[in-house]
Amino acid sequence: MQYTLLDIERCDLEIKSNKIRHHTELNGEERLIVRRGQPFSVTLHLKPGSQEFTPGETSFTLICVMYSAGPLPREESDTKVSFGLSDSTVEAEWSASATPGPSGNTVSVSISSSPNAPIGVYSLTLDQEGQKTSLGDFTLLYNPWCPRDAVYMSSETKRQEYVLAQHGLIYRGTHKRNKGTPWNFGQFEPGILDICFKILDENPKFVSNADQDCCARRNPIYVTRVLSAMINSNNDRGVLVGEWYDFEGGVHPTDWIGSGDILQQWAESGPVSFGQCWVFAAVECTVSRALGIPCRVVTNFESAHDANANLVIENIYDENGEDISEGDSIWNFHVWVDSWMTRPDLGSDYDGWQASDPTPQEESEGVFCCGPVPLKAIKEGELTKKYDAPFVFAEVNADVVNLIRMSNGEDVMFSSSTKSVGRNISTKAVGLDERHDITHQYKYPEGTEEERKVYEKAQHHNKLQKKGEEPGLHLKIKLAKNMVIGSDFEVHAVLRNNCMVARTCNFMLFANAVGYNGKRGESCGFSPLLAPHGLEERLPLKLKYTRYGSLITSDRLIQLVAITMDKQTRSYHKAEKTIVLDEPDIEIKLVGEATVNQPMTAELLLLNPLPEPLEDCSFTVEGVGLTDGKPITLKIEAVGPKEEAKTSVDFTPSSAGSSVLLVNFRSNKLKNIRSFINITVQE
């Protein structure tokens, strides 16, 4: 059949209306960004005198080609698709329909992509019997609003939080004393989406086989695993260099307040120095949300690093109480991400949240990456499920044994715990600036029959015998009420003897600076007491700023360990607590109305709590739609002891709606002091 050919003058991609329908309007760039499995419309404008479009008499083929697939895109890989007109679009596959415009010189074309199409940037070409007309380009993302998409999420409030929210809170500290650190994800800031695809294009799997890699981008499981490897730079030109000790030549991890600056730097000059777990996780969250994968940042307090994969953390001490452990550790907190998707490779029981971790800890299949693994598999102890279930299970549910290594080399167990790992697993609440506890999604309540059954199922190869501690002696640590950085305060170890007979013990209380990853630093206090024998003994330890101030990290953590040895029974007891020193508050006062394109001011104030001056002081502020996509840093003069650090910053909001202004203060003595204020910008 001979069809009438259209003489096309131009194509209108209807960018604004399509982006509203596809929930991509927050991406302010003038380009067509749509989500898969959902129709979008373009309008063909015909040249004067062209034949009008008549259904049944006019037809054409549309060709979509994925740019990243290189010079040889293939229909077998779905990196090139061709499809003709139908009476209506079919949302289960690539399809198109067309209707004439009211004036006769336009044609409205509705195009629907497959909900299983690879994500990426595509060219759109119209073919009329070999006569090809380029209509433009479009970017295709995952679609949490499409029930046929693997990332479909049914709740609109959760989609707003886990896909569209550009700021959030990342919880840090200890399980008893934690605080949400504000973070700008900024996934819709100009240039970020292109950088996200650049990350995919530079992963080693793409370099070795671009066709296979691009085809696999249909699958969020594959993409999430690639991101887990590419956010760190251990095996490739990934985004961030991890560092926990020497920060010379880079940015201290606590100084970052958003992902955008990191991603921009990586795109310009390669791996960025430096990151730690919350930075790695925040950047992966930004990239996942930008690509359309619902994602949340998760903090696990008392997080185990099981180096020998036996699901047991073995803390080993010498006879003087010094920690001589060999690989295993417990981090005060560790941060990763959960991403939402189906798991057709495992079965529908494992659909939903999947944990993945971009912090380089252990290799998986020869690469520093971890996950995605279903939370359901972790909770049920199904450690054969992909990917890396044993490592994540141990992070949240390992048992802990404490051993004394005797002078003859023998290890003697003096206590154990089944409840100390995986405490108060936290994420930001949906729609609220509050902590949401999701521990129940990772494991059954500690000590319950279900939790022990799961552990035994996961640990059936573990041959360590558990021994209980000697009954009758109870050891605990008491903290002061106000422990503000810069102050001196006293802590106590309390040993109570509930036995019927007196006990003679050695009794020691140690204080060490400690990093959030559990790495112990130098001693900042020690108090011994030989041969206590009463019903209750209190061992005090004065912690002075002059001693701990130069030793603690920017996390402001001090680890207390009390150890006692019963001389008659030669049994050991241990108590442990980690102090998070309180930080000063940043006061933020807004001056002027928050209106688009109208300048306003934020006045910033912080009281120096230290008994010494602060030097190299600066405030950094950043806000999506507030600071033009970049942080603003203002340096100020030295601040004396107990004096105020003050400045003001001018900025001009560029877009209407709700946003958050993040503020970070740093100096030579005080770092990682953060605050934020919500701002509603009017048109």
XYZ file of C-alpha atoms in Angstrom:
683
model
C 0.000 0.000 0.000
C 1.320 3.436 -0.939
C 1.114 5.889 1.979
C 0.988 9.680 1.762
C 4.264 11.279 2.890
C 4.299 14.182 5.313
C 6.468 17.226 4.639
C 7.670 18.079 8.163
C 8.899 21.586 8.981
C 9.758 21.023 12.639
C 8.928 18.956 15.712
C 7.812 20.370 19.060
C 8.825 17.970 21.850
C 6.237 19.558 24.198
C 8.922 19.618 26.899
C 6.995 21.482 29.599
C 3.763 19.481 29.468
C 5.555 16.142 29.106
C 7.825 16.847 32.062
C 4.850 17.697 34.280
C 3.111 14.430 33.364
C 6.319 12.450 33.891
C 7.295 14.112 37.198
C 10.553 15.475 35.755
C 9.689 19.175 35.883
C 12.057 19.691 38.829
C 14.862 19.085 36.373
C 15.004 22.620 35.049
C 17.007 21.900 31.912
C 15.394 22.565 28.537
C 15.364 18.995 27.368
C 12.802 16.224 27.157
C 13.098 13.873 30.142
C 10.460 11.146 30.410
C 9.870 7.956 32.345
C 9.513 4.548 30.779
C 6.201 2.746 30.327
C 4.244 6.014 30.109
C 3.128 7.905 26.950
C 4.596 11.267 25.987
C 3.478 13.519 23.137
C 5.255 15.420 20.386
C 3.716 17.690 17.763
C 4.776 17.609 14.109
C 4.404 20.949 12.333
C 3.933 20.466 8.579
C 5.218 22.780 5.889
C 2.655 24.937 4.082
C 1.113 22.927 1.274
C 2.027 19.549 2.806
C -0.441 16.704 2.637
C -2.508 16.488 5.807
C -2.236 13.497 8.107
C -5.061 11.054 7.455
C -5.359 7.928 9.616
C -5.125 4.833 7.445
C -3.662 6.785 4.518
C -0.617 8.286 6.237
C 1.867 6.178 8.130
C 5.435 6.253 9.320
C 7.894 4.398 11.515
C 9.600 5.796 14.582
C 13.180 4.789 15.427
C 14.692 5.265 18.887
C 18.440 4.746 19.265
C 20.352 4.809 22.544
C 23.421 7.057 22.285
C 25.557 5.193 24.821
C 25.323 1.991 22.783
C 28.049 3.352 20.496
C 28.297 2.998 16.728
C 26.420 -0.317 16.576
C 23.129 -0.165 18.506
C 21.178 -3.393 18.075
C 17.502 -4.241 18.175
C 18.460 -7.565 19.801
C 19.820 -5.573 22.748
C 16.910 -3.117 22.812
C 19.375 -0.268 22.291
C 17.587 0.377 18.995
C 13.829 0.008 18.496
C 11.569 0.595 15.492
C 7.795 0.672 15.683
C 4.940 1.858 13.520
C 1.621 3.515 14.279
C -1.209 1.786 16.121
C -4.739 2.886 16.925
C -3.516 3.657 20.457
C -0.322 3.311 22.476
C 0.342 0.085 24.312
C 2.036 0.710 27.660
C 3.612 -2.768 27.777
C 5.882 -2.128 24.769
C 7.252 0.571 22.480
C 4.297 1.922 20.506
C 2.879 5.083 18.971
C -0.393 6.568 17.742
C -1.102 9.773 15.822
C -4.025 12.157 15.326
C -4.341 15.211 13.069
C -4.365 18.653 14.681
C -7.451 20.895 14.453
C -5.885 23.143 11.793
C -4.722 20.286 9.614
C -1.093 21.407 9.510
C -0.038 19.648 12.715
C 0.068 16.020 13.836
C 0.006 14.980 17.493
C 2.052 11.832 18.048
C 1.775 9.859 21.304
C 4.764 7.626 22.045
C 5.047 5.047 24.801
C 8.272 3.290 25.736
C 8.499 -0.207 27.102
C 8.429 -0.348 30.931
C 11.404 -2.678 30.544
C 13.466 -0.440 28.218
C 17.095 0.407 29.058
C 17.427 3.850 30.609
C 19.534 6.405 28.775
C 19.569 9.208 26.205
C 17.846 8.353 22.908
C 17.545 9.938 19.501
C 14.058 10.010 17.959
C 13.799 9.671 14.174
C 10.761 9.499 11.898
C 11.095 7.213 8.849
C 8.786 7.512 5.849
C 9.732 4.781 3.377
C 13.444 5.451 3.873
C 13.128 9.227 4.141
C 14.357 9.975 7.646
C 13.630 13.110 9.694
C 15.300 13.755 13.042
C 12.711 14.818 15.620
C 15.110 15.394 18.538
C 16.443 13.605 21.614
C 14.883 12.438 24.856
C 16.172 10.999 28.123
C 14.436 7.887 29.473
C 14.352 7.152 33.224
C 12.936 4.457 35.480
C 9.305 5.072 36.424
C 8.123 4.515 40.018
C 4.646 5.721 38.889
C 4.250 2.867 36.349
C 2.837 -0.412 37.763
C 4.705 -2.410 35.099
C 8.081 -0.905 35.962
C 10.414 -2.862 38.255
C 10.780 0.204 40.507
C 7.035 0.849 40.874
C 6.109 2.262 44.277
C 2.388 2.529 44.996
C 2.469 5.285 47.640
C 2.586 8.856 46.316
C 3.904 10.235 49.626
C 6.765 7.727 49.516
C 7.512 8.603 45.876
C 7.705 12.250 46.898
C 10.231 11.351 49.609
C 12.312 8.642 47.943
C 12.390 9.958 44.345
C 11.632 13.689 44.309
C 12.941 15.021 47.647
C 16.224 16.864 47.078
C 17.274 17.143 50.702
C 17.304 14.766 53.641
C 18.815 13.819 56.991
C 21.598 11.305 57.559
C 21.793 9.965 61.114
C 25.139 9.789 62.891
C 26.386 9.346 66.461
C 25.552 6.364 68.677
C 22.380 4.334 69.074
C 21.456 6.342 72.187
C 22.725 9.787 71.130
C 22.281 10.480 67.439
C 21.368 13.407 65.282
C 20.204 13.883 61.712
C 22.857 15.609 59.607
C 21.232 17.637 56.791
C 22.288 16.777 53.235
C 21.490 18.257 49.826
C 20.970 15.398 47.380
C 20.295 17.881 44.554
C 19.439 15.225 41.971
C 17.642 17.750 39.748
C 20.344 20.414 39.761
C 21.632 21.370 36.258
C 24.133 18.883 34.855
C 23.626 16.197 37.503
C 21.608 13.805 35.328
C 24.263 13.837 32.594
C 26.905 13.094 35.223
C 24.847 10.126 36.458
C 24.863 8.633 32.957
C 28.580 9.423 32.678
C 29.113 7.285 35.784
C 27.375 4.392 34.036
C 29.386 4.990 30.846
C 32.699 4.832 32.714
C 32.063 1.653 34.646
C 34.401 -1.218 33.633
C 31.525 -3.379 32.404
C 30.560 -0.714 29.864
C 34.178 -0.288 28.778
C 34.563 -4.031 28.152
C 31.185 -4.558 26.440
C 29.097 -1.447 25.791
C 26.283 -3.323 24.054
C 25.794 -5.795 26.883
C 26.067 -3.104 29.544
C 23.554 -0.774 27.880
C 21.108 -3.639 27.411
C 21.445 -4.502 31.125
C 20.468 -0.953 32.098
C 16.854 -2.061 31.762
C 17.399 -3.804 35.092
C 17.627 -1.668 38.289
C 19.303 -4.606 40.066
C 22.207 -4.381 37.618
C 22.402 -0.587 37.727
C 22.327 -0.508 41.541
C 25.203 -2.983 41.711
C 27.180 -0.904 39.190
C 26.586 2.225 41.294
C 27.731 0.407 44.438
C 31.070 -0.178 42.694
C 31.365 3.178 40.901
C 30.607 5.536 43.814
C 33.936 4.399 45.309
C 37.147 4.517 43.269
C 38.892 1.370 44.507
C 38.650 -0.622 41.270
C 37.978 2.083 38.698
C 37.671 5.823 38.061
C 34.794 5.940 40.508
C 33.481 9.056 42.193
C 35.007 9.116 45.689
C 38.294 8.200 47.314
C 37.754 6.727 50.770
C 39.985 7.932 53.604
C 39.722 7.609 57.389
C 43.011 9.008 58.688
C 45.075 11.368 56.496
C 43.055 14.070 54.739
C 45.960 16.073 53.331
C 45.334 17.091 49.722
C 41.566 16.693 49.798
C 38.304 17.717 51.461
C 37.604 16.304 54.916
C 34.492 14.095 54.597
C 32.644 16.087 57.265
C 32.960 19.270 55.172
C 30.679 18.056 52.369
C 27.066 19.202 52.697
C 25.690 17.982 49.375
C 26.263 15.600 46.477
C 26.279 18.157 43.666
C 29.725 19.600 44.344
C 31.213 16.090 44.551
C 29.633 14.938 41.277
C 30.633 18.118 39.447
C 34.235 17.752 40.604
C 34.312 14.107 39.530
C 32.958 14.945 36.056
C 35.643 17.599 35.616
C 38.714 15.878 37.026
C 38.066 12.301 38.154
C 37.962 10.702 41.633
C 37.243 13.181 44.437
C 39.072 13.176 47.790
C 37.668 12.269 50.325
C 34.609 10.278 51.378
C 33.435 8.160 54.270
C 30.360 5.974 54.585
C 27.681 8.663 54.838
C 29.178 10.549 51.885
C 29.354 7.410 49.723
C 25.752 6.566 50.613
C 24.444 10.094 50.031
C 26.015 10.265 46.569
C 24.564 6.861 45.610
C 21.172 8.072 46.831
C 21.457 11.175 44.615
C 22.344 9.135 41.518
C 19.631 6.530 42.185
C 16.908 9.150 42.621
C 18.121 11.021 39.539
C 17.753 7.841 37.471
C 14.309 7.154 38.930
C 15.100 4.429 41.480
C 13.406 5.104 44.858
C 16.197 5.289 47.406
C 16.728 6.059 51.096
C 19.874 6.537 53.196
C 20.076 4.092 56.114
C 22.198 4.256 59.284
C 22.983 1.116 61.270
C 24.245 1.866 64.786
C 26.706 -0.615 66.321
C 27.428 -1.935 62.831
C 29.581 -5.061 62.598
C 32.382 -5.542 60.072
C 32.808 -9.308 59.922
C 36.212 -9.695 58.264
C 36.370 -13.513 58.373
C 32.722 -14.162 57.387
C 31.820 -16.355 60.382
C 28.956 -14.079 61.533
C 30.719 -13.532 64.857
C 32.664 -10.449 65.956
C 35.605 -11.536 68.088
C 36.963 -8.799 70.369
C 40.338 -9.918 71.695
C 42.136 -8.227 74.618
C 45.464 -8.870 76.244
C 45.750 -9.358 79.989
C 46.156 -5.597 80.457
C 42.865 -4.860 78.734
C 44.379 -3.566 75.474
C 42.357 -4.338 72.331
C 44.386 -6.641 70.039
C 41.513 -7.750 67.776
C 42.440 -9.137 64.361
C 40.210 -7.714 61.632
C 36.714 -7.819 63.087
C 35.323 -4.513 64.322
C 32.124 -2.789 65.351
C 31.552 0.690 63.943
C 29.638 3.181 66.078
C 27.531 3.666 62.983
C 27.676 2.732 59.332
C 25.620 4.183 56.493
C 24.387 2.591 53.265
C 21.304 2.856 51.034
C 18.117 0.902 50.437
C 16.700 0.929 46.890
C 13.182 -0.157 45.939
C 12.661 -2.712 43.158
C 11.328 -6.137 42.265
C 13.552 -9.224 42.345
C 12.425 -11.498 39.509
C 15.747 -13.347 39.880
C 14.772 -14.408 43.425
C 10.973 -14.451 43.365
C 8.296 -11.970 44.390
C 8.794 -12.704 48.113
C 11.997 -10.692 47.877
C 10.550 -7.610 46.152
C 10.815 -4.272 47.943
C 13.737 -2.636 49.702
C 17.202 -3.848 48.723
C 20.329 -2.886 50.696
C 23.469 -1.844 48.831
C 26.658 -0.306 50.159
C 29.124 1.776 48.114
C 31.657 2.130 50.957
C 34.657 -0.046 50.002
C 34.916 -2.636 52.781
C 35.212 -6.105 51.265
C 35.398 -7.352 47.675
C 32.404 -9.035 46.048
C 33.061 -10.997 42.852
C 36.475 -9.331 42.748
C 35.158 -5.762 43.065
C 34.633 -3.453 46.047
C 30.843 -3.354 46.030
C 27.990 -4.748 48.094
C 24.403 -5.645 47.183
C 21.688 -5.198 46.299
C 20.306 -7.764 48.723
C 16.640 -7.966 49.823
C 15.870 -6.887 53.378
C 13.555 -9.906 53.496
C 16.559 -12.211 52.947
C 18.498 -10.482 55.722
C 15.593 -10.674 58.149
C 14.973 -14.361 57.439
C 18.649 -15.387 57.369
C 18.469 -16.502 53.727
C 22.167 -16.015 53.090
C 22.267 -17.714 49.676
C 20.265 -14.876 48.100
C 22.073 -12.383 45.886
C 24.031 -10.247 46.545
C 26.363 -10.336 49.585
C 23.725 -11.431 52.097
C 26.221 -12.853 54.661
C 28.119 -9.560 54.959
C 24.982 -7.426 55.399
C 23.438 -9.974 57.792
C 26.547 -9.759 59.983
C 26.425 -5.944 59.938
C 23.012 -5.969 61.613
C 22.867 -9.295 63.457
C 26.311 -10.757 64.238
C 26.927 -12.153 67.681
C 29.818 -10.721 69.713
C 32.298 -12.638 71.857
C 34.902 -11.030 74.125
C 38.127 -12.966 74.628
C 41.216 -12.540 76.792
C 44.425 -13.767 75.142
C 46.493 -15.256 77.932
C 50.295 -15.116 78.041
C 50.409 -18.752 76.879
C 48.467 -17.835 73.709
C 45.168 -19.344 74.846
C 41.992 -17.321 74.162
C 39.559 -17.375 77.102
C 36.015 -16.135 76.509
C 34.762 -13.938 79.322
C 31.496 -12.638 77.886
C 29.301 -12.689 74.812
C 26.340 -10.791 73.444
C 23.603 -11.598 70.971
C 22.017 -8.151 71.191
C 24.728 -5.509 70.814
C 24.997 -5.366 66.995
C 22.464 -3.614 64.754
C 20.808 -1.025 67.004
C 18.187 1.579 66.064
C 18.581 1.186 62.285
C 17.432 4.598 61.078
C 16.324 6.604 58.072
C 14.540 9.907 57.585
C 10.779 9.680 58.083
C 8.542 10.147 55.037
C 7.548 13.812 54.769
C 9.008 14.730 58.183
C 12.382 15.905 59.471
C 12.372 13.093 62.017
C 14.095 9.746 62.556
C 12.222 6.635 61.466
C 13.348 3.364 63.065
C 13.406 0.499 60.537
C 15.210 -2.113 62.647
C 12.167 -4.392 62.347
C 12.594 -4.450 58.566
C 16.093 -5.920 58.950
C 15.593 -8.379 61.809
C 13.219 -9.755 64.395
C 13.326 -8.190 67.887
C 16.552 -9.114 69.674
C 16.287 -12.064 72.001
C 13.000 -13.363 70.609
C 12.603 -16.960 69.517
C 12.256 -15.876 65.880
C 15.497 -13.864 65.970
C 17.475 -16.725 67.486
C 16.057 -19.217 64.990
C 17.083 -16.976 62.125
C 20.584 -16.564 63.559
C 20.978 -20.305 64.078
C 19.843 -20.934 60.516
C 22.385 -18.408 59.254
C 25.119 -19.696 61.571
C 24.781 -23.465 61.351
C 28.472 -23.716 60.385
C 29.668 -21.630 63.312
C 31.459 -23.829 65.834
C 32.279 -21.261 68.466
C 30.875 -22.320 71.815
C 29.083 -19.602 73.694
C 29.928 -19.230 77.391
C 27.970 -17.041 79.762
C 29.598 -14.522 82.091
C 30.132 -15.284 85.767
C 26.856 -14.531 87.588
C 26.779 -12.192 90.554
C 29.142 -9.398 89.429
C 27.561 -6.492 87.539
C 29.606 -3.841 85.776
C 28.295 -0.655 84.169
C 29.405 2.839 83.195
C 27.677 6.018 84.381
C 27.924 9.223 82.321
C 27.699 12.877 83.287
C 24.538 14.777 82.298
C 26.216 17.561 80.299
C 29.101 16.548 78.071
C 29.699 19.508 75.777
C 32.846 19.648 73.703
C 35.285 21.983 75.438
C 34.118 21.107 78.961
C 35.671 18.899 81.657
C 33.430 16.180 83.069
C 33.563 13.017 85.142
C 32.413 9.483 84.303
C 32.243 6.448 86.590
C 32.523 2.703 86.285
C 30.319 0.973 88.854
C 31.036 -2.589 89.978
C 28.380 -4.235 92.131
C 28.805 -7.571 93.869
C 25.526 -9.436 94.339
C 27.271 -12.624 95.461
C 26.949 -13.998 98.971
C 30.737 -13.816 99.420
C 33.256 -11.026 98.899
C 35.210 -10.874 95.670
C 38.690 -9.473 95.109
C 39.111 -7.940 91.647
C 41.331 -5.827 89.483
C 39.235 -2.925 88.179
C 40.202 -0.581 85.281
C 38.475 2.187 83.339
C 39.915 3.315 79.988
C 38.987 6.278 77.776
C 40.116 6.456 74.153
C 39.360 8.739 71.252
C 37.535 6.673 68.626
C 36.415 7.107 65.035
C 32.859 6.364 63.929
C 34.196 3.158 62.341
C 35.263 1.865 65.761
C 38.988 2.469 65.179
C 40.462 3.358 68.560
C 42.818 6.306 68.799
C 45.073 7.468 71.590
C 44.226 7.253 75.276
C 42.622 10.313 76.838
C 42.212 8.846 80.315
C 42.906 5.801 82.501
C 41.895 4.996 86.063
C 42.945 1.760 87.858
C 41.694 0.386 91.183
C 43.315 -2.684 92.652
C 41.512 -5.166 94.878
C 38.095 -3.576 95.460
C 36.040 -5.867 97.655
C 32.908 -4.040 98.878
C 29.307 -4.505 97.742
C 29.685 -1.593 95.322
C 32.783 0.161 94.054
C 32.731 3.367 91.982
C 35.778 4.120 89.845
C 35.837 7.790 88.703
C 37.650 9.155 85.652
C 37.984 12.879 84.988
C 37.988 13.700 81.266
C 39.624 17.056 80.661
C 39.475 19.031 77.437
C 43.213 19.687 77.665
C 43.684 15.910 77.353
C 40.950 14.817 74.928
C 40.636 17.983 72.794
C 43.585 17.291 70.506
C 42.842 13.563 70.232
C 39.186 13.279 69.217
C 38.089 13.243 65.570
C 35.470 15.498 64.013
C 32.894 12.876 65.074
C 33.497 13.955 68.715
C 33.469 10.383 70.038
C 35.154 8.988 73.170
C 34.986 5.272 73.925
C 34.864 4.154 77.566
C 35.797 0.587 78.476
C 35.648 -0.832 82.001
C 37.222 -4.222 82.690
C 37.360 -6.228 85.890
C 39.057 -9.560 86.629
C 37.862 -11.686 89.533
C 41.083 -12.940 91.105
C 39.467 -15.999 92.699
C 37.638 -17.338 89.631
C 39.866 -15.663 86.989
C 36.723 -14.546 85.183
C 36.568 -11.261 83.282
C 33.782 -8.741 82.889
C 33.565 -5.809 80.523
C 31.303 -2.779 80.055
C 31.548 -0.338 77.190
C 29.969 2.977 76.207
C 30.696 5.550 73.525
C 30.233 9.226 74.335
C 29.087 11.691 71.690
C 30.120 15.134 72.893
C 27.404 17.741 72.418
C 28.116 20.356 69.757
C 27.205 24.059 69.747
C 24.131 25.160 67.814
C 24.182 27.391 64.751
C 21.505 30.077 64.934
C 20.043 30.991 61.527
C 17.934 34.124 61.074
C 16.388 34.996 57.699
C 16.133 38.653 56.707
C 13.799 39.594 53.862
C 10.979 37.812 52.056
C 11.775 34.563 50.265
C 10.686 35.474 46.730
C 11.943 34.259 43.351
C 14.750 36.446 41.955
C 14.674 38.740 45.012
C 17.836 38.892 47.163
C 17.605 37.892 50.821
C 20.009 37.418 53.720
C 20.722 34.722 56.284
C 22.390 35.849 59.513
C 24.510 33.095 61.107
C 25.776 32.835 64.697
C 27.691 30.190 66.661
C 29.073 30.403 70.211
C 32.581 28.967 70.591
C 32.299 26.504 73.538
C 36.050 25.842 73.725
C 38.505 27.372 76.219
C 40.780 28.266 73.295
C 40.392 30.358 70.116
C 39.109 29.020 66.801
C 41.117 29.791 63.671
C 40.566 29.205 59.927
C 36.834 29.704 60.542
C 34.204 29.590 57.808
C 30.480 29.138 57.264
C 29.292 27.284 54.149
C 25.673 27.462 52.979
C 23.926 25.581 50.209
C 20.320 25.112 49.138
C 18.548 23.668 46.108
C 17.063 26.569 44.178
C 18.638 29.022 46.629
C 22.390 29.224 45.977
C 22.569 28.636 42.214
C 23.524 24.981 42.599
C 26.811 25.717 44.360
C 27.874 26.117 47.992
C 28.734 29.611 49.227
C 31.662 29.765 51.656
C 32.361 32.800 53.846
C 35.620 32.975 55.813
C 35.642 34.917 59.087
C 38.246 36.065 61.570
C 39.476 34.032 64.524
C 36.929 33.553 67.315
C 38.086 33.795 70.941
C 37.124 31.415 73.773
C 33.399 31.628 74.614
C 32.969 34.307 71.923
C 30.514 34.364 69.008
C 31.278 33.551 65.387
C 28.986 35.756 63.280
C 28.455 36.511 59.611
C 25.691 37.035 57.064
C 25.263 35.610 53.587
C 23.267 37.045 50.691
C 21.551 34.765 48.194
C 18.819 34.984 45.584
C 16.230 32.172 45.299
C 15.821 30.995 41.707
C 12.749 28.761 41.966
C 9.499 28.735 43.909
C 8.458 26.098 46.413
C 9.839 24.461 49.539
C 13.591 24.198 49.991
C 16.167 23.851 52.749
C 19.176 26.064 53.465
C 22.000 23.957 54.895
C 24.715 25.599 57.005
C 28.092 24.078 57.916
C 30.676 25.633 60.261
C 34.284 24.535 60.317
C 37.506 25.699 61.944
C 40.814 24.261 63.035
C 39.327 23.001 66.320
C 35.618 22.575 65.547
C 34.420 20.774 62.429
C 31.198 19.203 61.199
C 28.878 21.641 62.988
C 25.678 21.753 60.956
C 22.206 23.156 60.963
C 19.427 23.919 58.509
C 16.302 25.998 58.075
C 13.256 25.304 55.911
C 12.388 28.027 53.412
C 9.238 28.436 51.320
C 9.965 30.608 48.284
C 7.053 32.562 46.776
C 6.641 33.395 43.090
